[in-house]
Short mmCIF file of C-alpha atoms and ligand atoms in Angstrom, two decimals:
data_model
loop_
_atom_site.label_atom_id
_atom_site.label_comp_id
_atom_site.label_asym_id
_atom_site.label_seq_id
_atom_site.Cartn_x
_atom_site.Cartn_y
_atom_site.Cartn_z
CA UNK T 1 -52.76 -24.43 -32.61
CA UNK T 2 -50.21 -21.37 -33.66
CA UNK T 3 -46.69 -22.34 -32.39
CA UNK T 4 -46.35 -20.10 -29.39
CA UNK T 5 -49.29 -21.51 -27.50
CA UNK T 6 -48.61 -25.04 -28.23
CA UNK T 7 -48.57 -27.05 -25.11
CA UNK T 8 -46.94 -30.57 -24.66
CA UNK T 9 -49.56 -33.30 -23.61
CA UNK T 10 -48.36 -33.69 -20.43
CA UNK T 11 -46.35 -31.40 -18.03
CA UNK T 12 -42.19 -32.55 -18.24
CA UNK T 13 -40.96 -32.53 -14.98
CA UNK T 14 -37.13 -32.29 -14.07
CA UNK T 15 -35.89 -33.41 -10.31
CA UNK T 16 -34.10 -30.23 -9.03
CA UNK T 17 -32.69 -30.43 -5.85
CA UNK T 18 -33.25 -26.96 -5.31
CA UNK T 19 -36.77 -26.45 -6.12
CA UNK T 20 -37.48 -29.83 -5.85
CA UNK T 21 -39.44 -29.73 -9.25
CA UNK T 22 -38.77 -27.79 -12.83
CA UNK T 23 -42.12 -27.75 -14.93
CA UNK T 24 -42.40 -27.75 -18.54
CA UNK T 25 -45.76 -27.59 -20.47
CA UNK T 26 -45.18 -25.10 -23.52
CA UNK T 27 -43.76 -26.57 -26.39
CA UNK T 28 -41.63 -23.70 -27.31
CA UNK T 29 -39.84 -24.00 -23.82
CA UNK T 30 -39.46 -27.99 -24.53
CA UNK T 31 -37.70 -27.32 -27.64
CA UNK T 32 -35.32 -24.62 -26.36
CA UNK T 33 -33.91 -26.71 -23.93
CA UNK T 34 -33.25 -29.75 -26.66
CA UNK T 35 -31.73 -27.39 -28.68
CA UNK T 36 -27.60 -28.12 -28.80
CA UNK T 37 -26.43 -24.56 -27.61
CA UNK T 38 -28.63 -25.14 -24.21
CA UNK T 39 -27.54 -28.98 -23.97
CA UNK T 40 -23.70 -27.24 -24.32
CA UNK T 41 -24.57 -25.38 -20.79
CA UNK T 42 -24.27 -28.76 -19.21
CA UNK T 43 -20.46 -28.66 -20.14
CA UNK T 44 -19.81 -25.68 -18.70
CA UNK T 45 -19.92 -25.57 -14.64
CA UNK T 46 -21.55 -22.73 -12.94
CA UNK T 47 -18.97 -22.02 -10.30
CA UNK T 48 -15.79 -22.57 -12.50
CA UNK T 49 -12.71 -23.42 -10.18
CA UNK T 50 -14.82 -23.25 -7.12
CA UNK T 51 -14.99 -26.88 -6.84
CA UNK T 52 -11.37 -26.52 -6.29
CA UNK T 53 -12.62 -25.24 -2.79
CA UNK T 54 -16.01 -26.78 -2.17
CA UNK T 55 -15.37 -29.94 -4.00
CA UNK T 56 -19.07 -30.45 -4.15
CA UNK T 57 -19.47 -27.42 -6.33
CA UNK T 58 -19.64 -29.28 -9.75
CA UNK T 59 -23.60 -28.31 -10.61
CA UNK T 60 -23.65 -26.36 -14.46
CA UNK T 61 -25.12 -23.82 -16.03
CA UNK T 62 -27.66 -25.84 -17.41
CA UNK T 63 -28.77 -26.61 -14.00
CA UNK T 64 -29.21 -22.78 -12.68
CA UNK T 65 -31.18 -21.75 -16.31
CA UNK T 66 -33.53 -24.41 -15.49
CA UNK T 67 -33.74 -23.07 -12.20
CA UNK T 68 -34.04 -19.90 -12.94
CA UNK T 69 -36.77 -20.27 -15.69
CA UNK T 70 -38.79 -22.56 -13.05
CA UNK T 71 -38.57 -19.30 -11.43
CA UNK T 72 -39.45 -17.25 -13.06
CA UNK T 73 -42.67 -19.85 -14.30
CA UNK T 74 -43.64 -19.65 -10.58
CA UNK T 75 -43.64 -15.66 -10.19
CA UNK T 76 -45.50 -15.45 -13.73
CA UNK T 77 -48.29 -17.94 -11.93
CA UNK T 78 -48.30 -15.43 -8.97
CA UNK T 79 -49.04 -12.23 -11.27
CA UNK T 80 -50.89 -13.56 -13.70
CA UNK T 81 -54.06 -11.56 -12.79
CA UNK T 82 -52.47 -8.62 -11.87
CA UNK T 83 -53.55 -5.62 -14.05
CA UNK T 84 -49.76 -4.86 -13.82
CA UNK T 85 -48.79 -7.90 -15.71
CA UNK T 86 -49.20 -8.32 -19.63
CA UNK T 87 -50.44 -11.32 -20.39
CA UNK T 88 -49.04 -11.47 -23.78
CA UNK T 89 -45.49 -11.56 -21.78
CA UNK T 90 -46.01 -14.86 -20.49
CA UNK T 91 -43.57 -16.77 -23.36
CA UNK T 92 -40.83 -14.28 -23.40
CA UNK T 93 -40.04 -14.00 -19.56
CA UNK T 94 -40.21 -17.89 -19.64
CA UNK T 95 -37.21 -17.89 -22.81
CA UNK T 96 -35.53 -14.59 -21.12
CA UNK T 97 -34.95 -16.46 -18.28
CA UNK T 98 -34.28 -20.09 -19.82
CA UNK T 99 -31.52 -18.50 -21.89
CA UNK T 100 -30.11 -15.35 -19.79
CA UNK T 101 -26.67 -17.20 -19.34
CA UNK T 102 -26.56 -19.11 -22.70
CA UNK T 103 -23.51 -17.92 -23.89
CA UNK T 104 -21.32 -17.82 -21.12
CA UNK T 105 -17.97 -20.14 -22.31
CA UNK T 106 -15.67 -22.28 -20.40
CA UNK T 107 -14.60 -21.33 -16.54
CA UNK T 108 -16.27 -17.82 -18.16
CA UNK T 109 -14.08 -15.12 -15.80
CA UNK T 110 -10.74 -15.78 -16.30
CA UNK T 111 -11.75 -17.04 -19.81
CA UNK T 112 -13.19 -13.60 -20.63
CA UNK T 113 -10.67 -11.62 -19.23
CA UNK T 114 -7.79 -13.69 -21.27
CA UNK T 115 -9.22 -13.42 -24.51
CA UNK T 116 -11.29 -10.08 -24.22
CA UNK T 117 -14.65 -11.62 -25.09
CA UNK T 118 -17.91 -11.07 -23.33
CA UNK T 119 -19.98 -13.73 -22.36
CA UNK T 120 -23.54 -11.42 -22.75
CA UNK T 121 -22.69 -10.77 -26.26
CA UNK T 122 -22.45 -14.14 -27.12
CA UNK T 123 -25.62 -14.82 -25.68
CA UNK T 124 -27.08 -12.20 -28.27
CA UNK T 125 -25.28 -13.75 -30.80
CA UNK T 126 -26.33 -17.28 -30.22
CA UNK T 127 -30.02 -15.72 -29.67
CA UNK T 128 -30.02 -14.19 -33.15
CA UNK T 129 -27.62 -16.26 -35.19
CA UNK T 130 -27.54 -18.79 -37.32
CA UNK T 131 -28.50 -21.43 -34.51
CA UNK T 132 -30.96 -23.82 -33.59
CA UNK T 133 -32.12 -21.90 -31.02
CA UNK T 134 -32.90 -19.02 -33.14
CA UNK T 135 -34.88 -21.51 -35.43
CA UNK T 136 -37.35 -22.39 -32.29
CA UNK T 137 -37.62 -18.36 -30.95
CA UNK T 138 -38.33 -17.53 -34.86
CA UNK T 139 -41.32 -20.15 -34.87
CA UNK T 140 -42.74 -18.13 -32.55
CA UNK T 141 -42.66 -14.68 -34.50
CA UNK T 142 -40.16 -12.99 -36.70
CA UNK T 143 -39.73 -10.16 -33.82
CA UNK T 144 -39.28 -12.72 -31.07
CA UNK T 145 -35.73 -13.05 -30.86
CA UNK T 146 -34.90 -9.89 -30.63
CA UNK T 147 -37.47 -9.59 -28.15
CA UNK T 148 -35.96 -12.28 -26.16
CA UNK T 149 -32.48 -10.70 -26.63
CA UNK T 150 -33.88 -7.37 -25.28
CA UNK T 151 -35.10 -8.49 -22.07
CA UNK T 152 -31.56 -9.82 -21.52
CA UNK T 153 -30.05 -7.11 -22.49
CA UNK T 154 -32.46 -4.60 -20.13
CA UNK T 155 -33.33 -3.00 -23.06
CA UNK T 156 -37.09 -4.08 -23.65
CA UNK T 157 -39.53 -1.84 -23.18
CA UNK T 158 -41.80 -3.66 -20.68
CA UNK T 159 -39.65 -3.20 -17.18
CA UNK T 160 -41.82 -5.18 -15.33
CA UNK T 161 -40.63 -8.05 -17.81
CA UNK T 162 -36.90 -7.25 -16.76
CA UNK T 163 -37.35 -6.60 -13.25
CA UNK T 164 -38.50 -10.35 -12.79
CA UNK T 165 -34.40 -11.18 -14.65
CA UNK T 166 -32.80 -8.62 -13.43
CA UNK T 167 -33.02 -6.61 -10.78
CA UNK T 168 -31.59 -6.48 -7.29
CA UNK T 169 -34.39 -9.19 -6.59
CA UNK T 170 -34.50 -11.39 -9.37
CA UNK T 171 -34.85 -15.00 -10.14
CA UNK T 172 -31.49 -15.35 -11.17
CA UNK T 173 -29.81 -14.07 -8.22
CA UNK T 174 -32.54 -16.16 -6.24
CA UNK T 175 -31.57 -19.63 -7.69
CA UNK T 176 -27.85 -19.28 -7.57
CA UNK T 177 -27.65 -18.41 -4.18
CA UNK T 178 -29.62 -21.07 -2.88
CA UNK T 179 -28.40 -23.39 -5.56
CA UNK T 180 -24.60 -22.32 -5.39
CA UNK T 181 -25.43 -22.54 -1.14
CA UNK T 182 -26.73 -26.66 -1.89
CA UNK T 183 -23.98 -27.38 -4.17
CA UNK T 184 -21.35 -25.89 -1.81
CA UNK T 185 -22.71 -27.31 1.30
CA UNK T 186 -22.32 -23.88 3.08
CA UNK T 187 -25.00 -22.70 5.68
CA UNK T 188 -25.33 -19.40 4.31
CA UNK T 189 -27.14 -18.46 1.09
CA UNK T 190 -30.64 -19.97 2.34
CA UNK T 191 -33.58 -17.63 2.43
CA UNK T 192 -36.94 -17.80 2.05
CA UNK T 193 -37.97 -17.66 -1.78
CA UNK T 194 -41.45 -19.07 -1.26
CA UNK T 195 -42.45 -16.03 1.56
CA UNK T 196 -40.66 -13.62 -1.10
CA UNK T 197 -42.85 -15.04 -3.72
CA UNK T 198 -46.05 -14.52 -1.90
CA UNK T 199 -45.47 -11.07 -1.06
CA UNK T 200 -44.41 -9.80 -4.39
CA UNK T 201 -46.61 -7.40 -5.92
CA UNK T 202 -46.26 -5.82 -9.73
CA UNK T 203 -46.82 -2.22 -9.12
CA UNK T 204 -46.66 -0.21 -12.55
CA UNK T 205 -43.42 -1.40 -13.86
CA UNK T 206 -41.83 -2.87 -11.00
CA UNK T 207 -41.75 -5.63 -8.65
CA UNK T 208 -42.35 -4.45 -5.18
CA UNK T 209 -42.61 -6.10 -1.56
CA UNK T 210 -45.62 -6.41 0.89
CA UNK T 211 -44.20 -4.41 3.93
CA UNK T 212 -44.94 -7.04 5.68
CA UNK T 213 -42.47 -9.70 3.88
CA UNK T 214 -39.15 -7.46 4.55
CA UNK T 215 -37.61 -9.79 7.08
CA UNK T 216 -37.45 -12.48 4.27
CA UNK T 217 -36.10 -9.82 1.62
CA UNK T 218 -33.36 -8.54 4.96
CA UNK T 219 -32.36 -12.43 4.95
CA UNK T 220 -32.04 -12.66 0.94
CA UNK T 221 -29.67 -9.74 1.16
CA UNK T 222 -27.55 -10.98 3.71
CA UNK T 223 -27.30 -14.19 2.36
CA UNK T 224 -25.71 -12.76 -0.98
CA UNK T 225 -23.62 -11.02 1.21
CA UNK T 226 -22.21 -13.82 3.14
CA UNK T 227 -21.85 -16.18 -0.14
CA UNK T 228 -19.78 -13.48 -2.09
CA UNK T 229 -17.51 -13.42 0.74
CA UNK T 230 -17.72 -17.05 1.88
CA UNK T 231 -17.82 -18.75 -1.61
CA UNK T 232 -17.54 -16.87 -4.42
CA UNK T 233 -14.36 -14.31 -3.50
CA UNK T 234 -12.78 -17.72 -1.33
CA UNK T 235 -9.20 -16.74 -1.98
CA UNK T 236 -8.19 -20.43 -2.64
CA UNK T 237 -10.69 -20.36 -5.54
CA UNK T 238 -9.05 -16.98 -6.67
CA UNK T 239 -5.56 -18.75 -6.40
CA UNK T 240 -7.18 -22.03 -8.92
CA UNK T 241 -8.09 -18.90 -11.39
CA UNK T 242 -4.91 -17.33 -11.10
CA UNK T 243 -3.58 -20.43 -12.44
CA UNK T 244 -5.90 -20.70 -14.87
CA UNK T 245 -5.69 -17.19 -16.11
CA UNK T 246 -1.97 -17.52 -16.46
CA UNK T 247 -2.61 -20.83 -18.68
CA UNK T 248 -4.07 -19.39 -20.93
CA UNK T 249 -1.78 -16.40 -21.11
CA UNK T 250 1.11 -18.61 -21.59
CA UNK T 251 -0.37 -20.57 -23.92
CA UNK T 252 -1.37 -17.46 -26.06
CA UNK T 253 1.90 -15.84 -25.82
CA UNK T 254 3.56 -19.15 -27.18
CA UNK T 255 1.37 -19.30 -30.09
CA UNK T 256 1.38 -15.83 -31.12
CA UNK T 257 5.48 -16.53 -30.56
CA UNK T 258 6.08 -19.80 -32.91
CA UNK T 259 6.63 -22.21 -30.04
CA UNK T 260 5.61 -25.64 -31.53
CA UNK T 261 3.10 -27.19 -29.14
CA UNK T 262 3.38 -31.12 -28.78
CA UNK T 263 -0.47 -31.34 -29.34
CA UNK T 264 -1.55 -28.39 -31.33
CA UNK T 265 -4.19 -26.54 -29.63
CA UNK T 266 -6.59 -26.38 -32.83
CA UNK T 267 -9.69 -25.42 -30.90
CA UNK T 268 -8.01 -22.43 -29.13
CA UNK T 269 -6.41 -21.11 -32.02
CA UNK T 270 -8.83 -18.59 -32.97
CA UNK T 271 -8.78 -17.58 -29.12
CA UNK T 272 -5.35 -16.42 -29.53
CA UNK T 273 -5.52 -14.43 -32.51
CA UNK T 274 -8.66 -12.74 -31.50
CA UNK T 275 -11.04 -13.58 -34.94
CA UNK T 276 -13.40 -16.11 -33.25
CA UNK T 277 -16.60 -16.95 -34.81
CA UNK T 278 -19.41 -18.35 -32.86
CA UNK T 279 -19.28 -21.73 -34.33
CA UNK T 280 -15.56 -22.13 -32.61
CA UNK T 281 -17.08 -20.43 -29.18
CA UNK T 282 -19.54 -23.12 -29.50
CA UNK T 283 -17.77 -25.76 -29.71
CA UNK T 284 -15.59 -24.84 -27.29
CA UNK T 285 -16.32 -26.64 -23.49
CA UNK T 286 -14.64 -27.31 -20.58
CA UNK T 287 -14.00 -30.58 -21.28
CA UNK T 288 -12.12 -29.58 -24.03
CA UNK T 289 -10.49 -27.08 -22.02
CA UNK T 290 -9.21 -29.87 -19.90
CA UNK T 291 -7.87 -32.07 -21.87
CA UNK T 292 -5.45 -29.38 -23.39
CA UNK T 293 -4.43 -28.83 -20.18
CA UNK T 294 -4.03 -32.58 -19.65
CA UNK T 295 -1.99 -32.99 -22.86
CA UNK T 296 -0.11 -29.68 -22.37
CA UNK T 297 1.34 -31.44 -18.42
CA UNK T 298 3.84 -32.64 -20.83
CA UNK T 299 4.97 -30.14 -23.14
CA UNK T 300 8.53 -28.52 -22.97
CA UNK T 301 7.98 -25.47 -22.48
CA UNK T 302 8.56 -25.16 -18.40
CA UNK T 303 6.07 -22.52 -17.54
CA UNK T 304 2.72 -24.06 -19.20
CA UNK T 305 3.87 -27.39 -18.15
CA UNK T 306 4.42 -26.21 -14.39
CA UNK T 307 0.90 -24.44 -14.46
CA UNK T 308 -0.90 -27.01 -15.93
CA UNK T 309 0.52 -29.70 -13.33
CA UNK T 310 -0.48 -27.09 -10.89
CA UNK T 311 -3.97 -26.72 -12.04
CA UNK T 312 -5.03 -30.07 -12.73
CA UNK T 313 -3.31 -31.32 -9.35
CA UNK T 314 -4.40 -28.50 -7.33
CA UNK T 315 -1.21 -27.06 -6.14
CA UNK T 316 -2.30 -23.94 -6.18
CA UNK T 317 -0.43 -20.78 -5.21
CA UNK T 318 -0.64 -19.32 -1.64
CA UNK T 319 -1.63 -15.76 -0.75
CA UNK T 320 -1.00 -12.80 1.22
CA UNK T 321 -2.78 -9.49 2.08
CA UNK T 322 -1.23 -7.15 -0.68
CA UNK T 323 -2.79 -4.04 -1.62
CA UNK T 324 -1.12 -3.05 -5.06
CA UNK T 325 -1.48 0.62 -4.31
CA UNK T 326 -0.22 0.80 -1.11
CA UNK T 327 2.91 -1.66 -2.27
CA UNK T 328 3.72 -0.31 -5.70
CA UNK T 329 8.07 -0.17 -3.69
CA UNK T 330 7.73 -3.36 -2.54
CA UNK T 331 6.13 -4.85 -5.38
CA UNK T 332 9.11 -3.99 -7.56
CA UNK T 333 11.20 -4.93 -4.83
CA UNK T 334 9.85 -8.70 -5.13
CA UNK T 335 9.48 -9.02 -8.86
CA UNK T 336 13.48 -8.31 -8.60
CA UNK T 337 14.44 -10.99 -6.47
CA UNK T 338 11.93 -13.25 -8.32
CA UNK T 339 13.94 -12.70 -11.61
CA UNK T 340 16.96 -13.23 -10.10
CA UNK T 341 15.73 -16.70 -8.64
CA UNK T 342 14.28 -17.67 -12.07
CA UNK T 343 10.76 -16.97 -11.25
CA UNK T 344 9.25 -15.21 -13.58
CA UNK T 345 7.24 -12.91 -12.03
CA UNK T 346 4.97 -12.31 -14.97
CA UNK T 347 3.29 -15.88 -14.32
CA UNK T 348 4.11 -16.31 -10.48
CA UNK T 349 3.33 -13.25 -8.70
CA UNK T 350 0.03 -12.10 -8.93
CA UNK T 351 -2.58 -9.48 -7.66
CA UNK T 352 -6.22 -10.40 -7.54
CA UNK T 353 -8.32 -8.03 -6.23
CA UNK T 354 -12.51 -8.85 -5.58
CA UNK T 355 -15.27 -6.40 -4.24
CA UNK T 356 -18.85 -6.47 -3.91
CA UNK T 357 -22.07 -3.97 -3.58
CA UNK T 358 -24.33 -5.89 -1.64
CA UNK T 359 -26.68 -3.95 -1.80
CA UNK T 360 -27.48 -0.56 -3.01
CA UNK T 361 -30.16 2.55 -3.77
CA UNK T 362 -30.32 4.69 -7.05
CA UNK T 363 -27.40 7.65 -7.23
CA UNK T 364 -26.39 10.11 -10.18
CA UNK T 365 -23.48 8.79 -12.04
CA UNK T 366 -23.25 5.43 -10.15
CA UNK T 367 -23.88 2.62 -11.85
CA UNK T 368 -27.75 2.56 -12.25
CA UNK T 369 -28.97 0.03 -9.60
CA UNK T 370 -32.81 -0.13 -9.48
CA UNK T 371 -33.78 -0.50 -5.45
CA UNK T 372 -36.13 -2.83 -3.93
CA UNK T 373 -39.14 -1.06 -2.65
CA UNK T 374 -41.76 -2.08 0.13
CA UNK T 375 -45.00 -1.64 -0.11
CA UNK T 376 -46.50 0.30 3.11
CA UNK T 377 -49.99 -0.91 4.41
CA UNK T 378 -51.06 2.66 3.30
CA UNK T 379 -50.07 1.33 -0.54
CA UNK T 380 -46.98 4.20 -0.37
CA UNK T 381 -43.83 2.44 -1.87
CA UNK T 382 -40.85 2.72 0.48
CA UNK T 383 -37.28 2.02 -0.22
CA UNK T 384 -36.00 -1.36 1.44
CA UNK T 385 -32.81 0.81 3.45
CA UNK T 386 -34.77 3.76 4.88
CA UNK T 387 -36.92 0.69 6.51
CA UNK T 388 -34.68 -2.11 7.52
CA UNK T 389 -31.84 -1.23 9.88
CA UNK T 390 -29.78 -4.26 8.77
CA UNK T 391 -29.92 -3.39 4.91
CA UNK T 392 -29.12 0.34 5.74
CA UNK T 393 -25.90 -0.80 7.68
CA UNK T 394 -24.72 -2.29 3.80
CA UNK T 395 -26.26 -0.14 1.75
CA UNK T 396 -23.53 2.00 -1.19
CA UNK T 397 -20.71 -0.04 0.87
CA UNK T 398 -18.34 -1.67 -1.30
CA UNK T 399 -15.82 -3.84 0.16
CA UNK T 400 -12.63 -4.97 -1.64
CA UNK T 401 -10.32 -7.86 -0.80
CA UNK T 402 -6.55 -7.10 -2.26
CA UNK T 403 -4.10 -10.40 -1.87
CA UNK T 404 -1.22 -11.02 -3.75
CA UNK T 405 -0.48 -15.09 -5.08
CA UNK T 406 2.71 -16.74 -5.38
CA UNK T 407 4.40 -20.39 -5.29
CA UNK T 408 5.84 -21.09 -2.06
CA UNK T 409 6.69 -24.39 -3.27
CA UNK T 410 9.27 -22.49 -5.16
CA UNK T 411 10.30 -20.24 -3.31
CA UNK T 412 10.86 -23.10 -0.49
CA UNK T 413 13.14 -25.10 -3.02
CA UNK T 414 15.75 -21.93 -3.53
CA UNK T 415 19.52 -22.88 -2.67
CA UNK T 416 20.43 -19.99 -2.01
CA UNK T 417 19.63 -19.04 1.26
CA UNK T 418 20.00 -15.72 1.18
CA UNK T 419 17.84 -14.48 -1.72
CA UNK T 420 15.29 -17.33 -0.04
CA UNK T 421 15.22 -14.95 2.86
CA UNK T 422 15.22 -11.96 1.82
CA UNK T 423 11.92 -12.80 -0.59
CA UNK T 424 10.57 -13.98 2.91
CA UNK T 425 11.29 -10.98 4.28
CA UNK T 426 9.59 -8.91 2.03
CA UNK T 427 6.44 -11.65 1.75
CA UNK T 428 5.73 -11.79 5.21
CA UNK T 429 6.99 -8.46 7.01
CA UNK T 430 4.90 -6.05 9.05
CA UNK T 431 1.26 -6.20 8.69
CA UNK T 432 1.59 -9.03 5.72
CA UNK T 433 -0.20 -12.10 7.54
CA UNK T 434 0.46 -15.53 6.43
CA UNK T 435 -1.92 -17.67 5.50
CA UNK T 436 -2.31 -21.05 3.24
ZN1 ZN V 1 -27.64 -16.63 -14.27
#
């Protein structure tokens, strides 16, 4: 039997808290997942520093591809017979959706944003380099990577393929909520993915919604609503990657200025100079990640030492309501007095500023969001916000959360009294409201 249709001789089946079972029976699917660059997702958690906050947030990546692929297996099952639905598809939106995240790195956001690397482009490059994933995907044609890579990147020419990995609806946005929700213990984030499953229809090159199925789709959209606000933009987790952020800047700036590190970072190295390869991204986990951070607790320089005791201790920074546009006086006002009381501001005051678009319709020169549509008993397709009420109240409405971070501890332990109060001052006056 050719390679691509090979199936194993019994199904695999993974316990999944979520969706209680993850089924394997093609052999190309099998191999992906024994492949090292998929066993590294296990290293790397899904939520980053959230565990910080929900301490039972420790699930990985590995966890949410599987999810996400058994997914995706279970809508393929649904629209199998659909005249919509390409047959011939069947293998790629299974590996499209097994591999969507593989190349996301260690605590990925603040990681990214440090180092100026993009976790999608590593996924292309693990997809089509030299790696043993690309040996399995190549098995199964000479084209297939690229294919696989395609439907990642939204470029492949079959939408319907895309629309089932993203989309406004899409399996992965389906099993991290409810996964992210179970891991978290929050109430919010549960919805109904086996009613949405039933009433999804392929229509051309789209995935559409029985009319009659929009309360379940109403509830899926609020509950990504409520977990972006509830979990995912938690300001305490935002302090944790604050910290984390400003590791990683400090430890950069120190290498790039000669400082001799007590344990040399040798796997970051490449990080700071910007020429990384793929074979050091690989390599690179969180558990390597942590025990720099571990070692670096005792170095000399005061800054990365302070962090790091901060991060892996969780004394994190507390917050305030700070919009950076509205503050820009008061802003320079603080990093003065922060200066003068040895803080340096460029590590311990901090903006972080979150916002979501919960939901939101097609519009020129936006960023291109596909909409959900519902199919009308008369077969007419009807977009989800000119039907539901409670999606129409969030539709095209961004909402942003400014707060600016700091150590109180710090500030606290000043001796002099009067520079103590006039930071205070400035902190907490008018309309600033306090909170730990
Ligand atoms: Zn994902």
């Amino acid at each position: 039997m050719v390679y691509k249709n090979e199936q194993l001789n019994e199904v695999k089946v993974f316990k999944d808290p979520v969706h209680r079972y993850v089924r394997v029976k093609d052999r190309v699917v099998w191999d992906l997942i024994a492949t090292p660059e998929f066993q590294r997702l296990r290293r790397i958690k899904q939520l980053g520093t959230t565990y910080l906050t929900f301490h039972g947030a420790e699930h990985s990546r590995f966890n949410h591809s599987l999810g996400v692929y058994e997914i995706v297996r279970r809508m393929v099952n649904k629209i199998e017979n659909n005249p919509n639905w390409n047959k011939e598809e069947r293998l790629l939106a299974l590996c499209a959706a097994l591999l969507h995240d593989l190349g996301h790195g260690p605590f990925s956001h603040s990681f990214e944003k440090v180092f100026q690397l993009d976790h999608e482009s590593y996924t292309r490059k693990i997809i089509l380099g030299d790696t043993a994933v690309n040996k399995v995907l190549r098995k199964v044609g000479d084209d297939f990577p690229k294919a696989v890579a395609a439907v990642i990147e939204k470029t492949y020419k079959d939408k319907l393929v895309i629309s089932l990995i993203s989309s406004q609806m899409d399996a992965d946005r389906m099993d991290y909520l409810q996964r992210d929700a179970y891991y978290t213990g929050v109430s919010y984030g549960h919805f109904d993915m086996e009613r949405i499953l039933r009433v999804m229809r392929p229509v051309e090159d789209q995935v559409v919604i029985k009319s009659t199925g929009m309360h379940a789709v109403e509830d899926y959209i609020m509950s990504r609503y409520q977990m972006y606000w509830q979990v995912y933009f938690h300001p305490v987790t935002r302090s944790a990657d604050v910290i984390l952020t400003k590791i990683f800047h400090r430890a950069k700036y120190l290498y790039l200025n000669g400082y001799r590190f007590n344990l040399k970072p040798v796997q970051l190295i490449s990080f700071f100079k910007g020429n990384v390869c793929l074979k050091d991204y690989l390599k690179l986990d969180e558990a390597s990640v942590y025990s720099y951070f571990q070692q670096w607790q005792e170095e000399e320089d005061v800054i990365l030492r302070d962090l790091c005791e901060r991060f892996m201790n969780r004394r994190l920074f507390k917050y305030i309501e700070f919009s950076p546009e509205e503050h820009i006086e008061k802003r320079a006002q603080l990093e003065h007095l922060f200066r003068k009381a040895g803080i340096d501001p460029a590590y311990y005051l901090v903006s972080d500023s979150s916002s979501d678009l919960p939901y939101d319709v097609y519009r020129k020169g936006k960023e291109e969001r596909v909409p959900i549509y519902l199919q009308m008993p008369d077969k007419k397709l009807k977009e989800l916000s000119e039907h539901s009420t409670i999606v129409d109240a969030i539709t095209g409405k961004t909402r942003t959360d400014d707060k600016l971070y700091f150590p109180k501890d710090f500030i606290d332990q000043l001796e002099d009294t009067h520079l103590k109060q006039a930071i205070w001052s400035l902190l907490y006056e008018n309309g600033c409201t306090h909170e730990s």
